[in-house]
Every structure is written in C-alpha cells, then in structure tokens.
Coordinates of C-alpha atoms in Angstrom, one line a residue:
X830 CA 94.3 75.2 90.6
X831 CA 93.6 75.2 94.4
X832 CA 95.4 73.1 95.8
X833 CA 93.4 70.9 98.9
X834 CA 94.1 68.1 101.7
X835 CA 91.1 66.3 103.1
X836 CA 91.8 65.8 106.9
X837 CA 88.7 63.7 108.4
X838 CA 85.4 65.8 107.3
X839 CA 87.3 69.1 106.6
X840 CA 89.2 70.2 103.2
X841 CA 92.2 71.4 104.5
X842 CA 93.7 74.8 102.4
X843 CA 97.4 74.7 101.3
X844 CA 97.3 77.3 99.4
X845 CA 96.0 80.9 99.3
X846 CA 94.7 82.8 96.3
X847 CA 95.2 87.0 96.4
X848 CA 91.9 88.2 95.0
X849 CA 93.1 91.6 95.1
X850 CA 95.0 91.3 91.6
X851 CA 93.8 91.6 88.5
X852 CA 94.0 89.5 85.4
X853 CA 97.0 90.2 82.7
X854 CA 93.6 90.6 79.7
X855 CA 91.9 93.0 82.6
X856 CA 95.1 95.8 83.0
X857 CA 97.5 93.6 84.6
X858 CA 100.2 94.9 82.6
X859 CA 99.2 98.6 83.1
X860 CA 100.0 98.3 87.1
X861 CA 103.2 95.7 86.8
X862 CA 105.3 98.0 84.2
X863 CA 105.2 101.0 86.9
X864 CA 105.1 99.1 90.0
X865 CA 108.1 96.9 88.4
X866 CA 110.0 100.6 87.6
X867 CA 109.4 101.3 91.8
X868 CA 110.8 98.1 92.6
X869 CA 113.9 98.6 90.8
X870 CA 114.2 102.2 91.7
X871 CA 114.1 100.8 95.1
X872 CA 116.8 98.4 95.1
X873 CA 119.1 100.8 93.0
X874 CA 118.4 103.7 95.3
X875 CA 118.8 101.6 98.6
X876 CA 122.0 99.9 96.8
X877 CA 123.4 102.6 95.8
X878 CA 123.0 104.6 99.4
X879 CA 124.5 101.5 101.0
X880 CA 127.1 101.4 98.7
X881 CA 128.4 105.6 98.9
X882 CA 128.2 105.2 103.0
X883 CA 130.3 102.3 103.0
X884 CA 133.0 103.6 100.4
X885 CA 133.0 107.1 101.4
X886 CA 134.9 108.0 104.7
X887 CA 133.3 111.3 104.9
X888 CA 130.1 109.6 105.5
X889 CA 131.3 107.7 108.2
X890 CA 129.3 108.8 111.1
X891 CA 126.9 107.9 113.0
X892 CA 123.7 109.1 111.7
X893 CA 125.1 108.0 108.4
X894 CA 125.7 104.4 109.5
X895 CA 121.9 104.4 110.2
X896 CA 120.7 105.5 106.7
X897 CA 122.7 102.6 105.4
X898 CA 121.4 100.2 107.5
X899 CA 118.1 101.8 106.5
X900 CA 118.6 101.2 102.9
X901 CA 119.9 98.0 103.2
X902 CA 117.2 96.6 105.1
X903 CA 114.7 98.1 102.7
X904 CA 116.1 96.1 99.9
X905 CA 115.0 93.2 101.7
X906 CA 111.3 94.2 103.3
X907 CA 110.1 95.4 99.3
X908 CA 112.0 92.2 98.4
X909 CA 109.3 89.8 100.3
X910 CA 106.4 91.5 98.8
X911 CA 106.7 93.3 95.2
X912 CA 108.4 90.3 93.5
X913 CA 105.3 88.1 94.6
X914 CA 102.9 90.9 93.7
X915 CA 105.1 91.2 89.9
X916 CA 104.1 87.4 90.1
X917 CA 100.5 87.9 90.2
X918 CA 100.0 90.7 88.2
X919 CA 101.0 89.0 84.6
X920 CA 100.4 85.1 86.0
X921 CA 97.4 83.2 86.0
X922 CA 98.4 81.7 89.1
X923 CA 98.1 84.1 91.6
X924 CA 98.2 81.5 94.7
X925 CA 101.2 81.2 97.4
X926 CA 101.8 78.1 99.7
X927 CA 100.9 78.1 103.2
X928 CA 104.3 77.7 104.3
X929 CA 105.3 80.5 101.6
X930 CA 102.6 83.0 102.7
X931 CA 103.9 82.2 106.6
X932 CA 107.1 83.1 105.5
X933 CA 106.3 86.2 103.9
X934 CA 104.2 87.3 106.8
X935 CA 107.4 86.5 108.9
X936 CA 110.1 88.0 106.9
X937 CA 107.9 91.2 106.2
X938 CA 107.0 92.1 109.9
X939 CA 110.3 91.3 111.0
X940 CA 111.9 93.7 109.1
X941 CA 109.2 96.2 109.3
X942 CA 109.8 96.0 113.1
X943 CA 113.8 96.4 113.1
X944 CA 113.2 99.1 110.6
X945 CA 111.0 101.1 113.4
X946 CA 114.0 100.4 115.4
X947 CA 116.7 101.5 113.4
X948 CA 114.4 104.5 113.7
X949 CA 114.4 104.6 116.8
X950 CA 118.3 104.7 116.8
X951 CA 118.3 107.3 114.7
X952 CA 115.9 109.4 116.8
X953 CA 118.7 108.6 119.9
X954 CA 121.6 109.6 118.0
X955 CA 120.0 113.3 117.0
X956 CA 118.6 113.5 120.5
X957 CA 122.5 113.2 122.0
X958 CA 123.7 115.1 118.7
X959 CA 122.0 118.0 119.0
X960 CA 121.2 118.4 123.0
X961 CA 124.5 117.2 124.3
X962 CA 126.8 117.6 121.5
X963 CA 130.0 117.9 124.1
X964 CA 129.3 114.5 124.6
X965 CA 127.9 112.5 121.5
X966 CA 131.7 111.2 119.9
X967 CA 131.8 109.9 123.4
X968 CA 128.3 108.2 123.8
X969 CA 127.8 107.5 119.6
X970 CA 130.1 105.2 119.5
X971 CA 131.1 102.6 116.9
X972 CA 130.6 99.7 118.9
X973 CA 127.1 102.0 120.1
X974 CA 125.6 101.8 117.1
X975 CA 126.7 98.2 116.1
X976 CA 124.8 97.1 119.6
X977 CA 122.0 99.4 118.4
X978 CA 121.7 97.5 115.1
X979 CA 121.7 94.2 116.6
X980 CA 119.6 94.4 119.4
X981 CA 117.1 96.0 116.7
X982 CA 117.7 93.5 114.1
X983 CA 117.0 90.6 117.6
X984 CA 114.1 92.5 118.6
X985 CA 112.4 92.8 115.2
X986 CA 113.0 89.0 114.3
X987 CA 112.5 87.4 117.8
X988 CA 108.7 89.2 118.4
X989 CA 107.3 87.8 115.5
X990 CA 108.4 84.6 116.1
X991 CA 105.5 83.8 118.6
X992 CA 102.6 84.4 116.6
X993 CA 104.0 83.1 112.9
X994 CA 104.5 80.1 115.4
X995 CA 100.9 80.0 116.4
X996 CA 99.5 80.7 113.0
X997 CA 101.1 77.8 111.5
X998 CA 99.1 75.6 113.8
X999 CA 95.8 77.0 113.0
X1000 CA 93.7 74.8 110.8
X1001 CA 92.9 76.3 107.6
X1002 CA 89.5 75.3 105.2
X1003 CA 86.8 76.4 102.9
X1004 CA 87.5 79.7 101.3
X1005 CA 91.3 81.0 100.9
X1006 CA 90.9 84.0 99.3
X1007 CA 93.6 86.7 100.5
X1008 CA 92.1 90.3 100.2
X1009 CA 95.0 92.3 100.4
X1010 CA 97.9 92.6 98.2
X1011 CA 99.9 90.4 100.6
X1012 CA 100.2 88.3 103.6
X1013 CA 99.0 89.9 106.3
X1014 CA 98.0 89.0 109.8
X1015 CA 94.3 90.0 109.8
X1016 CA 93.1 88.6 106.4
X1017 CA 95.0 85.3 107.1
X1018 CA 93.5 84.8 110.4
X1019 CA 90.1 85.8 109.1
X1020 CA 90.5 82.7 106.9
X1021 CA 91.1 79.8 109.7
X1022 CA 88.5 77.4 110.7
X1023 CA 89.0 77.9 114.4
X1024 CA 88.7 80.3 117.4
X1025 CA 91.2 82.8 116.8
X1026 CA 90.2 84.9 119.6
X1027 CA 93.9 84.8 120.4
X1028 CA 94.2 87.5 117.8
X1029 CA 93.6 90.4 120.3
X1030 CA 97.4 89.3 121.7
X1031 CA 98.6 89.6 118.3
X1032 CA 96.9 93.4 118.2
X1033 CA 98.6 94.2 121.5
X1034 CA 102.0 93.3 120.9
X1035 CA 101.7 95.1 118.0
X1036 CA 100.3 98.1 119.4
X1037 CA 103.3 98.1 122.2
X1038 CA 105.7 97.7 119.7
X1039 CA 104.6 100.8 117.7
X1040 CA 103.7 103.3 120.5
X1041 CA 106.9 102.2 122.0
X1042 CA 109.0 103.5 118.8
X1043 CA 106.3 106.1 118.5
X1044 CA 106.6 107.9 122.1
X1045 CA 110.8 107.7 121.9
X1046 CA 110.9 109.1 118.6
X1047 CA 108.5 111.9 119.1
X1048 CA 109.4 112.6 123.0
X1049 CA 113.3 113.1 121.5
X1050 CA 112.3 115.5 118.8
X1051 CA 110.3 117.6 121.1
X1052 CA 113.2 118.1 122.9
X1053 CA 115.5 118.4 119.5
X1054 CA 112.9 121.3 118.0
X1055 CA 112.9 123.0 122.0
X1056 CA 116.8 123.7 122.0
X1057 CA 117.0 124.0 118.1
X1058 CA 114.2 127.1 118.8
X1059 CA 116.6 128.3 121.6
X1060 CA 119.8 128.7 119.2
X1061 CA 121.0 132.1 118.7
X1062 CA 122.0 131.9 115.1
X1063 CA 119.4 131.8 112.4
X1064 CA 122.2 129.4 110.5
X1065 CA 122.8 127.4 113.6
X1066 CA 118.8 126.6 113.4
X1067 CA 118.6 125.9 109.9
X1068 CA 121.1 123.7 109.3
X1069 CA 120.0 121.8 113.1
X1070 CA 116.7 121.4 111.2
X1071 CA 117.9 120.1 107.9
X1072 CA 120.2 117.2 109.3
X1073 CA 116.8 115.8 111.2
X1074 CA 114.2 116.8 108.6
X1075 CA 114.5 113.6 106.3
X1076 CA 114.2 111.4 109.3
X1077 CA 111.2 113.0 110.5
X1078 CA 109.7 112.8 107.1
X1079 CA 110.6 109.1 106.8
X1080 CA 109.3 108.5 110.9
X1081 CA 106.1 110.2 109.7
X1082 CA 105.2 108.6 106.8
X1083 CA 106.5 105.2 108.1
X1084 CA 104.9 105.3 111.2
X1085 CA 101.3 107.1 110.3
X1086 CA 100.3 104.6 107.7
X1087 CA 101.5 101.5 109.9
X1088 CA 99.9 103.3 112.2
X1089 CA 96.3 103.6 110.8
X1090 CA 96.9 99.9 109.5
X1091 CA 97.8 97.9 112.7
X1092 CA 96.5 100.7 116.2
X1093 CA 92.8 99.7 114.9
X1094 CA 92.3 96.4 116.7
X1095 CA 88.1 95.4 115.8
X1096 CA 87.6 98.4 113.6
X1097 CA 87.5 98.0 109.6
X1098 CA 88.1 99.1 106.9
X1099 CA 86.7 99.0 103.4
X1100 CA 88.9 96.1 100.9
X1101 CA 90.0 99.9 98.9
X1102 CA 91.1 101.3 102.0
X1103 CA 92.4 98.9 103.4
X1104 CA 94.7 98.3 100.1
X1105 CA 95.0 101.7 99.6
X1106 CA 97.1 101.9 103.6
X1107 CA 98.9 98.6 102.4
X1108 CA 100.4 100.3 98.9
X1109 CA 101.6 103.1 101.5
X1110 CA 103.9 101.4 103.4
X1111 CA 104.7 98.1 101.6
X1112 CA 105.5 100.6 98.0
X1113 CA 105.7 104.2 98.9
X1114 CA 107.4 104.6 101.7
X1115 CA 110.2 102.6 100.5
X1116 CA 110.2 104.5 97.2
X1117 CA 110.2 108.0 98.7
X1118 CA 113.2 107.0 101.0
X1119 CA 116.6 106.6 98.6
X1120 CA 114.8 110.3 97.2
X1121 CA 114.4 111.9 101.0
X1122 CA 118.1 110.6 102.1
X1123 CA 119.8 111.4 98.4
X1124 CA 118.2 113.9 96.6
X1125 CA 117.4 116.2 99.2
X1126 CA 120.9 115.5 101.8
X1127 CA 123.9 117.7 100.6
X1128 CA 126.3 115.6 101.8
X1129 CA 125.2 112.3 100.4
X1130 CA 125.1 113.9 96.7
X1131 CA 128.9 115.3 97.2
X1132 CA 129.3 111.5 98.0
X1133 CA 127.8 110.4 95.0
X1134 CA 129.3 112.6 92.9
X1135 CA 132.9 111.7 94.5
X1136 CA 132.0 108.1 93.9
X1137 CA 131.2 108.8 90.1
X1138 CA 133.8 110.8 89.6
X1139 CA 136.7 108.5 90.8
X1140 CA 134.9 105.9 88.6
X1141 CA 134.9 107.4 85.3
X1142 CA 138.6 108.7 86.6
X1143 CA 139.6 105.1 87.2
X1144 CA 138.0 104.0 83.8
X1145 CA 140.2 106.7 81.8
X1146 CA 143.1 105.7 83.3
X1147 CA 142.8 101.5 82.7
X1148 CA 141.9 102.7 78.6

C-alpha cells in the first residue's frame, strides 16, 4: 500500500513504487533465479580477488592494489541495488522509502564515482609503468596509491553530497512511480511537484565528472599504445598489451554505458532503453569484472591456485 502524508492541499509521497518489475505469477521468478546467480557470482568473484591480493605477496604491487580496491568496492555498488531489485522481483511490495531510495541514490553514485577514479589511478599507474619505467618504484609508491584511494574514495562521496542534499528538500506528490530498475536521479526528479530546473547543475557536474576520468584515461593510453608500438621486441609488445588490456576493457565498458546513460542531458530515451543502459552498468559490468581480472590475468590464477593449494595442504596436515 502507498504510503501518503497530506501537507495543506498536497498528498505528500513517502514512498516510491518501481513499475519496472514484474509480478512473481507474471515471470518474476524466471529473472530473480539468474539475476540472484550474478549477484552471488559477484560477491564471490570480487571476494575472492580481494582476498588472493591481500594474501599473496606476489601480487603486491601497485596495479594489483588497484584491482582489489576495484573488487572490493564492487561488492558494495551491486550491494545497493540487486538486493532491492531480488526484493521486488518475488514481493508484492515493490515500494522503497523516500529516505531509503535517497540513500540508494547516494550510496550508488558515490561509489560509481570513486570507482571512475580508482580507474583513473589505474590509468596513472600504467602511464608511469610503461613510459617511465626507471622511475615508477620511485613515483608508485605505497603511501602513492593509499593517497590515490582516498582522495578517490573523498571525491566520489563528497560530490554527491550536494545534490542528494537538495533532492531531499524537494516536495514530492501525486504519482510515485519509479521507471527504472532503481533510484536514479532523472526518474526521481521527474516525480517532484516543483521547479526542478536546478537539474541542468546536476547534468553538469556529472558530465565534468565523467569527461574528467574520460580524457585522463584515454589521453594516458594514447601515449601507453604510442611507446608500446615503438618497442623493438614482438614479446616486449605483447606482454606491454596484455598487462593493460583488462583495464581497458573494464574503462570501456564502464565508462561507454555510463556514458550513453548520464552525457545526454534533455534527450530521451525509450523506458526499454533506458533499462536496457541501466542493466549494463548496475549488472554487467560488475559481472564481467572478477572474469576480465581472473580468468583472463596469468598471474592472478597462479595466485589462486597457490591460495588453494596451501589450503587443501593446510587441511591434510590438521586431519
């Protein structure tokens, strides 16, 4: 049941239904089984990364220390969306609070923006890597990339701050239906009974805060693919490429469906589309990431397989 406050002549909204979700008798059930497999592929994946960096002194580099803070901040980001969306999909209720759905809108921009940042680290620490490599155990250092994870982790959950702020004064009434498969800025706004002409702010911090990310990342790998081209050994080039392919493959899909989602400012989309962008980088992305960093990285399956095998060592020897 909706739940509504009557303030003067208005019925204020405190709570907000997503209309997006189906009903358990109308193939609820059919998209909560696999998206409940993602989720806890995603955790376990992330976890398990996290885990192998942290344990394994081979692993303790740099680049390394990035992935993990990767991971561990993608356990969180899925965390303030798929649960809610397991909720929906097999409950009748498929409302959130006002003060919940603010606080998913927070939690899930905040770490989507420290995310871009870590990133953005990571695009750094191949830059100096591989185009002043005399000089990267001197620049990369541990204390480097701690300051680099905290200023990203400030940035990401300082920006928002402002316009969750402002959102939470707005006056919402009449309908509050959500048509998207979470809280989002634009079909929140779309729902107040006010001005929110304000919006256009919102749109350009955003927009700053992507092409930002956007130009560092891509100006560093132009110069990473222009001395990689100019190495003499075949081998050199290869393995060059391979250490900064995953990271390019997570910046792309990452940062291309974010992209298309928040650089529109008035255009729109249609409700499928507009879903469709939303499944990308709320459940794809973070599924394709423990795969792009494990599966596919030499040195974090020698990790793995160290880990497992001084575990079922250690369990032989306590029998």
């Amino acid at each position: 049941m909706t739940q509504l406050m009557t303030s003067g002549n208005q019925t204020m909204v405190t709570e907000f239904l997503f209309s997006m979700f189906p009903h358990l008798h109308e193939g609820g059930l059919l998209f909560f089984i696999p998206l409940l497999l993602v989720y806890v592929f995603i955790i376990t994946g992330n976890l398990m990364i996290f885990i192998v960096v942290q344990l394994d002194v081979a692993l303790h580099t740099p680049m390394y220390f990035f992935i993990s803070v990767l991971s561990f901040l993608e356990i969180w980001y899925t965390t303030t969306t798929i649960p809610k969306m397991l909720s929906c999909l097999i409950s009748e209720k498929k409302t959130i609070s006002l003060a919940g759905c603010l606080m998913q809108m927070y939690f899930f921009h905040s770490l989507g923006i420290t995310e871009g940042c870590v990133l953005t680290s990571m695009a750094i620490d191949r830059y100096i890597a591989i185009c002043h490599p005399l000089r990267y155990s001197t620049i990369m250092t541990p204390i480097v990339c701690i300051q680099l994870t905290a200023g990203s982790c400030l940035c990401g959950f300082f920006l928002v701050l402002p316009e969750i702020t402002w959102i939470a004064t707005l006056p919402f009434c009449g309908s509050n239906q959500i048509r998207q498969i979470f809280c989002d800025f634009t079909p929140v706004l779309s729902l107040a009974c006010t001005d929110t002409s304000l919006v256009i702010i919102v749109d350009v911090i955003h927009a700053v805060e992507i092409l930002a990310s956007f130009l560092v990342i891509t100006l560093s790998y132009i110069r990473i693919i222009v001395v990689i081209l100019g190495m003499p050994s075949a081998e050199g080039q290869q393995k060059a490429f391979s250490t900064c392919a995953a990271h390019l493959t997570v910046f792309l899909l990452f940062f291309g469906s974010v992209s298309v989602m928040y650089l529109r400012f008035s255009a729109t989309y249609s409700v499928f589309w507009d879903t469709t962008i939303a499944v990308t980088f709320v459940i794809l992305a973070p599924f394709l990431n423990p795969m792009i960093y494990s599966l596919r990285n030499k040195d974090m399956k020698d990790a793995i397989g160290r880990l497992f095998h001084h575990q079922k060592r250690a369990g032989v020897s306590g029998r």
